[in-house]
Amino acid sequence: MKIGLIGTGMLGNAVGLHLLQSGYQLTAFNRTVEKTNELKKNGAQIASSPKEVAENSDIVITVVKDANAVKQISFEKDGIIHGTHKDLIVCDMSTINPLESKKISDKFLQYNISKLDTPVMGGPNVAISGDLVMMASGNKNSFDKCKGLFDTIANRVFFLGENGTAHAVKLAMNLQITMLALALSEGITLTRGANVDPKIFLEILNSTYFKTGMSENKAFKMIQDKFDATFTLENLKKDINTISETSKSFGLELPMTKKAEEIYENAVKEGYGNLDYTGILAYLKKLNEKN
Ligand SMILES: NC(=O)c1ccc[n+]([C@@H]2O[C@H](COP(=O)([O-])OP(=O)(O)OC[C@H]3O[C@@H](n4cnc5c(N)ncnc54)[C@H](OP(=O)(O)O)[C@@H]3O)[C@@H](O)[C@H]2O)c1
């Protein structure tokens, strides 16, 4: 099975490396060509357009920033639709608005391309060993054809039904990430305010029922001001904006999302966007220095 990969940012690059290590033939494209160098070194063919990726693949995985980027690589000049052929399946791993995702799937269908939604939980650190958690939605027959590939990429794969569904659930997942990062950051800030070593706060938290993977792992980097990105604060802000838009279109009121959106937007405005999303702690530190 020949696999195509469009978008070799932090997540796409790790997924691509794992597919090569697992023996798949891979053709990759990225708008900024330098970001394909590592995959090239590891045996990937590098294409000059999404069209060329589609022409050379049975299944194309897209992992780009947002819905606009997905539309550009799919439908614009030299996009995926221009390289279509019989039985092509597109799997979109980007985190995007579920309603946009549905529209994109419908447009692909006009070109006889089956498009699955395949957002994931977990970052490059787990993608490199095929340990992501995948949520999938779309045509079940196409899903069945791709299941072997998905089992290589992820250690759990959940099929959730019609197009759009997986992206809605993925947004609910990123809501957890948002609130956990904020709760940890405010807890650390409060502990520091009391002149207590935040390591103690983490040790106590991790002795309770309320501990999380984040409090057991990333939190120890956070208190050392280590914010090298595996998932940028800018991209989490993008996801909170998407959660906000999506909840509005569902007619829902999510008050904590509104507040979190304001905080993350201000952090990006103040220049924290390229840090890891847990860099929200650095923004809170700065905020409290001003007071
Ligand atoms: N990192 C994670 O832990 C993680 C986990 C789950 C889901 N995700 C989601 O996966 C997607 C990629 O995330 P990432 O962390 O890999 O982000 P990233 O490192 O910032 O990479 C973003 C990718 O999107 C491409 N892109 C952006 N705008 C584009 C456009 N208009 N046309 C074509 N390509 C465009 C970028 O190309 P250039 O290199 O040319 O800018 C790059 O390949 C996002 O939707 C993110 O929310 C990430």
Coordinates of C-alpha atoms and ligand atoms in Angstrom, one line a residue:
M1 CA 0.0 0.0 0.0
K2 CA 1.5 3.4 -1.1
I3 CA 1.0 6.2 1.4
G4 CA 1.1 9.9 0.8
L5 CA 1.7 12.5 3.5
I6 CA 0.9 16.2 3.1
G7 CA 2.2 18.4 6.0
T8 CA 5.4 17.5 7.6
G9 CA 5.3 19.8 10.7
M10 CA 5.9 18.4 14.2
L11 CA 3.2 15.8 14.0
G12 CA 3.3 14.9 10.3
N13 CA 7.1 14.4 10.4
A14 CA 6.9 11.9 13.3
V15 CA 4.0 10.0 11.7
G16 CA 5.9 9.8 8.5
L17 CA 9.1 8.5 10.2
H18 CA 7.1 5.8 11.9
L19 CA 5.5 4.7 8.7
L20 CA 8.9 4.5 7.0
Q21 CA 10.3 2.5 9.9
S22 CA 7.2 0.2 9.6
G23 CA 8.0 -0.6 6.0
Y24 CA 5.5 1.6 4.2
Q25 CA 6.4 3.3 0.9
L26 CA 5.9 7.0 1.5
T27 CA 5.6 10.1 -0.7
A28 CA 5.6 13.4 1.2
F29 CA 4.9 17.1 0.5
N30 CA 5.3 20.1 2.6
R31 CA 4.8 23.8 1.7
T32 CA 8.2 24.6 3.2
V33 CA 10.3 22.0 1.5
E34 CA 13.1 22.0 4.2
K35 CA 10.8 20.3 6.6
T36 CA 10.8 17.2 4.5
N37 CA 14.6 16.7 4.8
E38 CA 14.4 14.2 7.6
L39 CA 11.9 12.1 5.8
K40 CA 13.9 12.2 2.6
K41 CA 17.0 11.0 4.6
N42 CA 14.9 8.1 5.9
G43 CA 13.7 7.0 2.4
A44 CA 10.6 9.0 1.6
Q45 CA 10.0 10.3 -2.0
I46 CA 9.5 14.0 -1.9
A47 CA 6.8 15.4 -4.2
S48 CA 6.6 18.9 -5.5
S49 CA 2.8 19.3 -4.9
P50 CA -0.2 17.7 -3.2
K51 CA -1.3 16.6 -6.7
E52 CA 1.9 14.6 -7.2
V53 CA 1.4 13.0 -3.7
A54 CA -2.1 11.9 -4.7
E55 CA -0.9 10.5 -8.1
N56 CA 1.6 8.3 -6.3
S57 CA -0.5 7.1 -3.3
D58 CA -3.4 4.8 -2.5
I59 CA -4.1 6.6 0.7
V60 CA -3.1 10.3 1.4
I61 CA -2.8 11.5 5.0
T62 CA -3.1 15.3 5.5
V63 CA -1.7 16.9 8.7
V64 CA -1.8 20.7 8.3
K65 CA -2.6 23.6 10.5
D66 CA -6.3 24.3 10.0
A67 CA -9.4 24.0 7.8
N68 CA -8.2 26.7 5.4
A69 CA -4.9 24.8 4.9
V70 CA -6.8 21.6 4.3
K71 CA -8.9 23.3 1.6
Q72 CA -5.8 24.8 0.0
I73 CA -3.9 21.5 -0.3
S74 CA -7.0 19.7 -1.4
F75 CA -8.8 21.9 -3.9
E76 CA -6.6 24.7 -5.1
K77 CA -4.0 24.7 -7.9
D78 CA -2.0 21.4 -7.8
G79 CA -4.2 20.2 -5.0
I80 CA -5.1 16.6 -4.2
I81 CA -8.2 16.5 -6.5
H82 CA -5.9 17.2 -9.5
G83 CA -4.1 14.0 -8.9
T84 CA -7.1 11.8 -8.2
H85 CA -7.4 8.2 -9.4
K86 CA -9.7 5.2 -8.8
D87 CA -10.1 4.3 -5.1
L88 CA -8.1 7.2 -3.7
I89 CA -8.8 7.7 0.0
V90 CA -7.8 10.9 1.9
C91 CA -7.4 10.8 5.7
D92 CA -7.4 14.2 7.4
M93 CA -5.4 14.1 10.7
S94 CA -5.5 17.9 11.2
T95 CA -7.6 19.3 14.1
I96 CA -10.4 21.3 12.4
N97 CA -14.0 22.4 12.8
P98 CA -16.3 19.4 12.4
L99 CA -18.7 21.4 10.2
E100 CA -15.9 22.4 7.9
S101 CA -14.7 18.8 7.9
K102 CA -18.1 17.7 6.7
K103 CA -18.1 20.3 3.9
I104 CA -14.6 19.2 2.8
S105 CA -15.7 15.5 2.8
D106 CA -18.7 16.4 0.6
K107 CA -16.6 18.4 -1.8
F108 CA -14.1 15.4 -2.1
L109 CA -17.0 13.2 -2.8
Q110 CA -17.9 15.3 -5.9
Y111 CA -14.5 14.1 -7.3
N112 CA -15.2 10.5 -6.2
I113 CA -12.7 10.7 -3.4
S114 CA -13.6 9.2 0.0
K115 CA -12.4 11.4 2.8
L116 CA -12.1 10.1 6.4
D117 CA -11.6 12.3 9.4
T118 CA -8.8 10.9 11.5
P119 CA -7.7 13.3 14.2
V120 CA -5.4 12.0 16.9
M121 CA -4.5 12.5 20.6
G122 CA -0.8 12.4 21.5
G123 CA 2.0 14.4 20.0
P124 CA 5.2 13.7 18.1
N125 CA 6.8 11.9 21.1
V126 CA 4.2 9.1 20.8
A127 CA 3.6 9.3 17.1
I128 CA 7.2 8.2 16.5
S129 CA 6.4 4.8 18.0
G130 CA 2.9 4.4 16.6
D131 CA 1.2 5.1 20.0
L132 CA -1.3 7.8 19.1
V133 CA -5.0 7.5 19.9
M134 CA -7.1 7.9 16.8
M135 CA -10.7 9.0 16.4
A136 CA -12.1 8.2 12.9
S137 CA -15.3 9.0 11.1
G138 CA -16.6 8.8 7.5
N139 CA -17.4 5.9 5.1
K140 CA -17.1 2.6 7.0
N141 CA -15.8 0.6 3.9
S142 CA -13.0 3.2 3.4
F143 CA -12.2 2.9 7.2
D144 CA -12.0 -0.9 6.9
K145 CA -9.5 -0.5 4.0
C146 CA -7.3 1.8 6.0
K147 CA -7.6 -0.1 9.4
G148 CA -4.2 -1.8 9.0
L149 CA -2.5 1.6 8.4
F150 CA -4.4 3.1 11.3
D151 CA -3.3 0.3 13.6
T152 CA 0.3 1.1 12.6
I153 CA -0.1 4.8 13.5
A154 CA -2.2 4.4 16.7
N155 CA -2.5 1.9 19.5
R156 CA -6.2 2.7 19.9
V157 CA -8.5 3.5 17.0
F158 CA -12.2 4.5 17.6
F159 CA -14.6 4.5 14.7
L160 CA -17.3 7.1 15.6
G161 CA -19.7 7.3 12.6
E162 CA -20.4 9.8 9.9
N163 CA -18.0 12.6 8.7
G164 CA -17.5 15.4 11.2
T165 CA -18.0 13.3 14.3
A166 CA -14.4 12.5 15.0
H167 CA -13.4 16.1 14.8
A168 CA -16.2 17.1 17.3
V169 CA -14.9 14.5 19.8
K170 CA -11.3 15.6 19.1
L171 CA -12.2 19.2 20.1
A172 CA -13.8 17.9 23.3
M173 CA -10.4 16.2 24.0
N174 CA -8.4 19.4 23.3
L175 CA -10.8 21.2 25.7
Q176 CA -9.4 18.8 28.4
I177 CA -5.8 19.7 27.4
T178 CA -6.6 23.4 27.6
M179 CA -8.2 23.3 31.1
L180 CA -5.5 21.0 32.5
A181 CA -2.7 23.2 31.3
L182 CA -4.4 26.2 32.8
A183 CA -5.3 24.5 36.1
L184 CA -1.7 23.3 36.5
S185 CA -0.3 26.7 35.6
E186 CA -2.5 28.5 38.1
G187 CA -1.8 25.9 40.8
I188 CA 2.0 26.4 40.3
T189 CA 1.6 30.2 40.2
L190 CA -0.4 30.1 43.5
T191 CA 2.2 27.8 45.1
R192 CA 5.0 30.0 44.1
G193 CA 3.1 33.0 45.4
A194 CA 3.1 31.3 48.8
N195 CA 6.9 30.8 48.5
V196 CA 6.5 27.1 48.4
D197 CA 8.5 25.0 45.9
P198 CA 6.1 24.0 43.1
K199 CA 7.7 20.5 43.1
I200 CA 5.9 19.9 46.4
F201 CA 2.6 20.9 44.9
L202 CA 3.2 18.4 42.1
E203 CA 4.3 15.6 44.5
I204 CA 1.1 16.1 46.5
L205 CA -1.1 16.4 43.4
N206 CA 0.4 13.2 42.0
S207 CA -0.4 11.4 45.3
T208 CA -4.1 12.1 44.7
Y209 CA -7.0 10.9 42.5
F210 CA -6.7 14.2 40.6
K211 CA -3.3 13.5 39.1
T212 CA -3.0 13.4 35.3
G213 CA -0.4 12.4 32.7
M214 CA 0.3 16.1 32.4
S215 CA 0.9 16.6 36.2
E216 CA 3.1 13.5 36.2
N217 CA 5.2 14.4 33.2
K218 CA 5.2 17.8 31.4
A219 CA 4.5 19.6 34.7
F220 CA 8.1 18.9 35.9
K221 CA 9.5 20.6 32.7
M222 CA 7.0 23.5 33.2
I223 CA 8.4 24.3 36.7
Q224 CA 11.9 24.3 35.2
D225 CA 10.7 26.9 32.6
K226 CA 11.3 24.3 29.8
F227 CA 8.7 25.0 27.1
D228 CA 10.2 23.4 23.9
A229 CA 7.2 22.8 21.7
T230 CA 5.7 19.4 20.8
F231 CA 2.4 21.2 20.3
T232 CA 2.5 25.0 20.0
L233 CA 0.6 27.4 22.1
E234 CA -0.4 29.1 18.8
N235 CA -2.0 25.8 17.6
L236 CA -3.8 25.2 20.9
K237 CA -5.2 28.8 20.6
K238 CA -6.4 27.9 17.1
D239 CA -8.1 24.8 18.6
I240 CA -9.8 26.9 21.4
N241 CA -11.1 29.3 18.7
T242 CA -12.4 26.3 16.8
I243 CA -14.1 24.9 20.0
S244 CA -15.7 28.3 20.4
E245 CA -17.0 28.5 16.8
T246 CA -18.2 24.9 17.0
S247 CA -20.1 25.3 20.3
K248 CA -21.8 28.4 18.9
S249 CA -22.9 26.6 15.8
F250 CA -24.3 23.8 18.1
G251 CA -26.1 26.5 20.1
L252 CA -24.1 25.6 23.3
E253 CA -22.8 27.9 26.0
L254 CA -19.3 26.9 27.3
P255 CA -18.3 29.7 29.7
M256 CA -14.8 28.2 30.6
T257 CA -13.9 28.0 27.0
K258 CA -14.7 31.7 26.5
K259 CA -12.3 32.6 29.4
A260 CA -9.6 30.2 28.2
E261 CA -9.9 31.7 24.7
E262 CA -9.2 35.2 26.1
I263 CA -6.2 34.0 28.1
Y264 CA -4.6 32.0 25.2
E265 CA -5.3 34.9 22.7
N266 CA -3.6 37.3 25.0
A267 CA -0.6 35.0 25.4
V268 CA -0.2 34.7 21.6
K269 CA -0.5 38.5 21.3
E270 CA 2.3 38.9 23.9
G271 CA 4.6 36.6 21.9
Y272 CA 4.2 33.2 23.6
G273 CA 2.8 31.4 20.5
N274 CA 5.9 29.5 19.5
L275 CA 6.3 27.9 23.0
D276 CA 4.8 24.6 23.9
Y277 CA 1.1 25.1 24.9
T278 CA 2.2 24.6 28.6
G279 CA 4.1 27.9 28.1
I280 CA 0.8 29.4 29.3
L281 CA 2.6 29.2 32.7
A282 CA 5.3 31.6 31.4
Y283 CA 2.6 34.0 30.3
L284 CA 1.0 33.8 33.8
K285 CA 4.4 34.5 35.4
K286 CA 4.8 37.6 33.2
L287 CA 1.3 38.7 34.0
N288 CA 2.0 38.5 37.8
E289 CA 5.3 40.3 37.5
K290 CA 3.3 43.3 36.0
N291 CA 0.9 43.3 39.0
Ligands
LIG1 N1 1.7 18.5 17.6 C1 0.8 17.8 18.3 O1 1.0 17.3 19.4 C2 -0.6 17.6 17.6 C3 -1.4 16.5 18.2 C4 -2.7 16.3 17.6 C5 -3.1 17.1 16.5 N2 -2.3 18.1 16.0 C6 -2.8 18.8 14.9 O2 -2.1 18.5 13.7 C7 -2.0 19.6 12.8 C8 -0.5 19.8 12.6 O3 0.1 20.1 13.9 P1 1.7 20.3 14.1 O4 1.9 20.2 15.6 O5 2.4 19.3 13.2 O6 1.8 21.8 13.6 P2 3.1 22.5 12.9 O7 4.4 21.9 13.3 O8 2.9 24.0 13.2 O9 2.9 22.2 11.4 C9 1.8 22.8 10.7 C10 1.8 22.2 9.3 O10 0.8 22.8 8.5 C11 1.3 23.3 7.3 N3 0.5 24.4 6.8 C12 0.0 25.5 7.6 N4 -0.7 26.3 6.8 C13 -0.7 25.8 5.6 C14 -1.2 26.2 4.3 N5 -2.0 27.3 4.2 N6 -1.0 25.4 3.2 C15 -0.2 24.3 3.3 N7 0.3 23.8 4.5 C16 0.1 24.6 5.6 C17 2.7 23.7 7.7 O11 3.5 23.9 6.5 P3 4.8 24.9 6.6 O12 5.9 24.1 7.2 O13 5.0 25.3 5.2 O14 4.4 26.1 7.5 C18 3.1 22.5 8.5 O15 3.4 21.4 7.7 C19 -2.7 20.7 13.5 O16 -4.0 20.8 13.0 C20 -2.7 20.3 15.0 O17 -3.7 21.0 15.7 C21 -1.1 18.3 16.5

